[in-house]
Short mmCIF file of C-alpha atoms in Angstrom, two decimals:
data_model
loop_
_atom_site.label_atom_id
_atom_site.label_comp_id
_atom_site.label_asym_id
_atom_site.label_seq_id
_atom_site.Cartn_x
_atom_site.Cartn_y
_atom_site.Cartn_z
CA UNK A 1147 92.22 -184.85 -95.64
CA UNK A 1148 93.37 -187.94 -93.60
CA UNK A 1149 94.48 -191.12 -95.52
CA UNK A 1150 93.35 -194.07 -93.92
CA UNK A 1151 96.53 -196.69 -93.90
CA UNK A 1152 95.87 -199.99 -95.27
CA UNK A 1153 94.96 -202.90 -93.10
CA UNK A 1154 96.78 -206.28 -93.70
CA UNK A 1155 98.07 -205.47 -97.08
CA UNK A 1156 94.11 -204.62 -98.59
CA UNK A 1157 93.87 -201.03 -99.58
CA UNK A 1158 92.79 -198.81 -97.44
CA UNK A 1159 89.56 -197.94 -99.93
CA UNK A 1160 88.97 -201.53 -100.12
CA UNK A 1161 88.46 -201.55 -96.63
CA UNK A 1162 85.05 -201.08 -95.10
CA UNK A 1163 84.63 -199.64 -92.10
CA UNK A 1164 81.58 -200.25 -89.63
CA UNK A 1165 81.07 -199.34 -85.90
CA UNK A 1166 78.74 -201.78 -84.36
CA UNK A 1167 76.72 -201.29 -80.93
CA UNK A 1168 77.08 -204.65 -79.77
CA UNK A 1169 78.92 -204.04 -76.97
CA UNK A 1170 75.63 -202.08 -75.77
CA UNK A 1171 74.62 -204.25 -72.20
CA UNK A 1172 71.12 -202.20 -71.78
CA UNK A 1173 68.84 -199.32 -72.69
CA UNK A 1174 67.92 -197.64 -69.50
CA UNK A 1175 64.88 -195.61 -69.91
CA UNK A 1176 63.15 -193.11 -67.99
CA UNK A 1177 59.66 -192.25 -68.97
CA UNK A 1178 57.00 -190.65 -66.58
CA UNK A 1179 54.18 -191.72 -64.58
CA UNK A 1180 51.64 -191.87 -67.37
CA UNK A 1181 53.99 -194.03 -69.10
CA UNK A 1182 55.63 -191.61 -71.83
CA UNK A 1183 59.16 -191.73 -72.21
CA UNK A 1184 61.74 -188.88 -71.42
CA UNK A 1185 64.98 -189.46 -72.30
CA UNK A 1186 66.93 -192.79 -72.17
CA UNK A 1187 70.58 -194.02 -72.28
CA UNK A 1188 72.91 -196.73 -73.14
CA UNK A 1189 75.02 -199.02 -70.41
CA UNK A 1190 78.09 -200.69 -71.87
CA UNK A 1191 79.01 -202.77 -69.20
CA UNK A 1192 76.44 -203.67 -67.41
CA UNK A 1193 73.47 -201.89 -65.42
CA UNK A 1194 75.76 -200.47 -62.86
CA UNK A 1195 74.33 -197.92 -60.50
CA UNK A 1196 77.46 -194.90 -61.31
CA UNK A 1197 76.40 -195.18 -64.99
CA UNK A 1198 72.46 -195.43 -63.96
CA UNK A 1199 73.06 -192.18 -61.64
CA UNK A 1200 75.51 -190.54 -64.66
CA UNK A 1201 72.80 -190.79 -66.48
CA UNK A 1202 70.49 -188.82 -64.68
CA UNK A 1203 72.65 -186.58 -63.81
CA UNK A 1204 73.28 -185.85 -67.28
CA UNK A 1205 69.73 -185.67 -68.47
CA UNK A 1206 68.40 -183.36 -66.05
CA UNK A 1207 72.02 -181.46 -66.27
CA UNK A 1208 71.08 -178.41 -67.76
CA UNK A 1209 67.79 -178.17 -66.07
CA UNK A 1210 68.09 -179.45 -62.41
CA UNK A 1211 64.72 -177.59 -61.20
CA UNK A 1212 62.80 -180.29 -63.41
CA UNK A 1213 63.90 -182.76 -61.69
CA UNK A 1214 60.93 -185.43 -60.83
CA UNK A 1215 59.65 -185.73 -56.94
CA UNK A 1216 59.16 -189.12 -57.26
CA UNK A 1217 61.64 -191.75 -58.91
CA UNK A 1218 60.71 -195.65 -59.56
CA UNK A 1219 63.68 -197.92 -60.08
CA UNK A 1220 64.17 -201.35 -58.91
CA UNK A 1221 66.84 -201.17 -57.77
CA UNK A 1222 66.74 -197.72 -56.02
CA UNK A 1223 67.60 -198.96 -52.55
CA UNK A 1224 71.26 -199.84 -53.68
CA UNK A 1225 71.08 -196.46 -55.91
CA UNK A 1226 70.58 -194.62 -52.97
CA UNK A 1227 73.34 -196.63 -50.84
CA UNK A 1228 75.79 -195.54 -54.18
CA UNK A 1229 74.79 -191.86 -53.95
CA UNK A 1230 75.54 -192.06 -49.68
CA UNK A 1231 78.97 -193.34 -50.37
CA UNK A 1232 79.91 -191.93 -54.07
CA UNK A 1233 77.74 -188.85 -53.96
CA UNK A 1234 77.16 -187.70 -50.25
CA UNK A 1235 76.31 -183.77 -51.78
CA UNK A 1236 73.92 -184.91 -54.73
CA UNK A 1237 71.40 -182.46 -55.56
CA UNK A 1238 69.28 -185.27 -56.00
CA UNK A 1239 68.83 -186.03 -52.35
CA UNK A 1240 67.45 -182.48 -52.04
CA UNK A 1241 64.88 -182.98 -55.05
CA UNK A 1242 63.98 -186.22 -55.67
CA UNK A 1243 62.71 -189.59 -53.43
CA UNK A 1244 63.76 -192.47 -55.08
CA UNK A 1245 61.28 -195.63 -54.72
CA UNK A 1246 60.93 -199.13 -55.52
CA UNK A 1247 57.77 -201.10 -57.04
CA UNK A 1248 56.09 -202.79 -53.76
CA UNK A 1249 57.39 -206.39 -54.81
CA UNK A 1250 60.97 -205.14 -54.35
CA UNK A 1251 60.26 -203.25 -51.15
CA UNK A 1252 58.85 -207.10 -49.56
CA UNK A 1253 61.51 -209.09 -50.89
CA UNK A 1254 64.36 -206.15 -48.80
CA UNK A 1255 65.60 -206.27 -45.51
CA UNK A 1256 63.61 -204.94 -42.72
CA UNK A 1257 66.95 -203.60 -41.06
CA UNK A 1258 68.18 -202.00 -44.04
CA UNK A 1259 67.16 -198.45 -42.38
CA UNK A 1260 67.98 -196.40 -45.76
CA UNK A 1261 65.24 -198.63 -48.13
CA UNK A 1262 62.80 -198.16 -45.11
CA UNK A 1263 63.13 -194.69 -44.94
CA UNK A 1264 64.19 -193.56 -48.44
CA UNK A 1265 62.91 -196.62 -50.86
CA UNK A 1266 58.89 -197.07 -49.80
CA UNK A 1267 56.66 -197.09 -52.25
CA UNK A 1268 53.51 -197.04 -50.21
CA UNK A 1269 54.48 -194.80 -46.92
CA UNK A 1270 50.83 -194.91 -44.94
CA UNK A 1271 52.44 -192.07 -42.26
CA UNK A 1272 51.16 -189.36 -44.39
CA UNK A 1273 55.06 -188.35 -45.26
CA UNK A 1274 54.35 -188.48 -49.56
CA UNK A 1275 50.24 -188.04 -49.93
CA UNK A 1276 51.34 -187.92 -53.86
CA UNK A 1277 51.85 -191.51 -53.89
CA UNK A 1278 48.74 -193.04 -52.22
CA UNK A 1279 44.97 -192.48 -53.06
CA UNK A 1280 42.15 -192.96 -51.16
CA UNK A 1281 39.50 -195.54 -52.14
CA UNK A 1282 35.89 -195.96 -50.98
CA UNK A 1283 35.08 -199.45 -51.12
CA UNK A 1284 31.84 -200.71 -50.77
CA UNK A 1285 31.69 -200.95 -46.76
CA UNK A 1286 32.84 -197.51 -47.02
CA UNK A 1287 36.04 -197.70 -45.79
CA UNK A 1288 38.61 -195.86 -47.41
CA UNK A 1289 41.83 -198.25 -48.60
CA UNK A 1290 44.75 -197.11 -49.53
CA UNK A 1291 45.95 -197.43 -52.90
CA UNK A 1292 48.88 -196.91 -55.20
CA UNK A 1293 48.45 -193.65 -57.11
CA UNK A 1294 51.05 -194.65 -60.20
CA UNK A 1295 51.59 -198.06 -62.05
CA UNK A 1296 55.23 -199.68 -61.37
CA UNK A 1297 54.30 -201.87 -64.58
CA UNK A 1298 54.73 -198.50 -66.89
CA UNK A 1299 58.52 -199.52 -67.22
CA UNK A 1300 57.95 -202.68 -68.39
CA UNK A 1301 55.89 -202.43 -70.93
CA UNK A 1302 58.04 -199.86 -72.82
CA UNK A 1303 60.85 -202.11 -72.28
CA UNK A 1304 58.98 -205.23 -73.44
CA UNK A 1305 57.49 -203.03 -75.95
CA UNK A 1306 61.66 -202.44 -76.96
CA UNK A 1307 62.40 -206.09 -76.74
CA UNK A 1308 60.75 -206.66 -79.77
CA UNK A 1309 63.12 -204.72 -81.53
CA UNK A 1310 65.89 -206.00 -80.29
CA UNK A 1311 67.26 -208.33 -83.63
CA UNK A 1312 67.28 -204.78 -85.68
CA UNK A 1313 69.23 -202.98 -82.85
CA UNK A 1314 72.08 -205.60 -82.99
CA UNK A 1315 72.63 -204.95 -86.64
CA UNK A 1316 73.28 -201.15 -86.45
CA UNK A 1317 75.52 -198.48 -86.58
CA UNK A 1318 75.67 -196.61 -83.18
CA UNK A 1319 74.27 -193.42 -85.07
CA UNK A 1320 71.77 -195.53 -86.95
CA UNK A 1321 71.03 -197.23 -83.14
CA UNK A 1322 70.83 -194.02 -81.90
CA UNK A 1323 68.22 -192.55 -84.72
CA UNK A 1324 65.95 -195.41 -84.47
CA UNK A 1325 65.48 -195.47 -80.68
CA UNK A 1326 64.81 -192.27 -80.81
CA UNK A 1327 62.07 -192.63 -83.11
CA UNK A 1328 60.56 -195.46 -81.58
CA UNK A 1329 60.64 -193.61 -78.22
CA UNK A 1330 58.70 -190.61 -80.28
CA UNK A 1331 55.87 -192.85 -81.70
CA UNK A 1332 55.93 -194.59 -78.07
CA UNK A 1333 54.96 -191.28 -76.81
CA UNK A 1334 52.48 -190.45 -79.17
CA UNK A 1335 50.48 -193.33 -78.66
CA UNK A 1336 50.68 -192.52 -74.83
CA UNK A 1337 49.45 -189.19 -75.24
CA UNK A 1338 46.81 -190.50 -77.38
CA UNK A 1339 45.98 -192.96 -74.56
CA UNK A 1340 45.61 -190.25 -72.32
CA UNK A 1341 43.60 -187.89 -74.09
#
């Protein structure tokens, strides 16, 4: 048994202990296209892009083949730059495109070759079919469209923000627990949405 030494002349067993997660910067979540969530992770410092990529690499870790095509981060063009520089032999170049929502893509360079040729959400050269549809309008002309919803993202994590208050007053096991939960009844009302 380990005796806990006492802290400023108060007993030890006086003493109460309590590990707060305020020093949590972000949730990052990742969810799928149809908007339910699949696994998520906390950034202490700050959303950096080596603990955004650790934490991909660690969720899809054990199972590398489920991997998605497709990735949608904001900030995927400077993601990508990080995995060039940090990461030059990432799997993840072999498996996955990583994307930005079309507002980001307008706002970035033109001469930034890697966004061009990695980050484009909406390629029209036929390169990824999987992320355009084809829409009849009335004229019958087909238009383009965007096959997924950027927006998916953000309403989980306004859809979080709301518990935000509660998640500053917990335990990191109790933080833990309860984002997990609300990440399960997230999905269930997702699926329901679908069905």
């Amino acid at each position: 048994m380990v005796a806990l030494p006492d802290v400023d002349g108060i007993l030890a067993s006086k003493v109460i202990c309590s590990f707060k997660v305020k020093k949590v910067h972000c949730v990052q979540t990742f969810q799928w296209a149809c908007s339910v969530p699949i696994a998520w992770g906390k950034c202490y410092t700050g959303e950096n892009l080596s603990q955004v990529y650790e934490l991909m690499y660690d969720i899809w870790k054990d199972h590398p083949e489920d991997r998605p095509g497709f990735l949608l981060y904001d900030d995927a063009c400077n993601l990508v730059h990080h995995m060039v520089t940090s990461h030059p032999e990432s799997p993840w170049f072999h498996s996955t495109r990583f994307i930005v929502d079309a507002f980001h893509y307008m706002t970035h360079r033109a001469t930034d070759a890697v966004c061009c040729l990695w980050c484009n959400p909406l390629p029209t050269d036929g390169s990824q079919p999987d992320l355009l549809i084809g829409q009849v309008n009335e004229a019958g002309e087909v238009i383009l469209q965007c096959a997924y919803s950027s927006e998916a993202a953000e309403l989980l994590n306004s859809w979080l923000t709301s518990f935000e208050r509660q998640f500053h007053q917990m335990s990191d096991i109790t933080f833990d627990f309860f984002m997990h939960s609300l990440l399960l009844l997230y999905k269930e009302e997702r699926e329901k949405d679908i069905k």
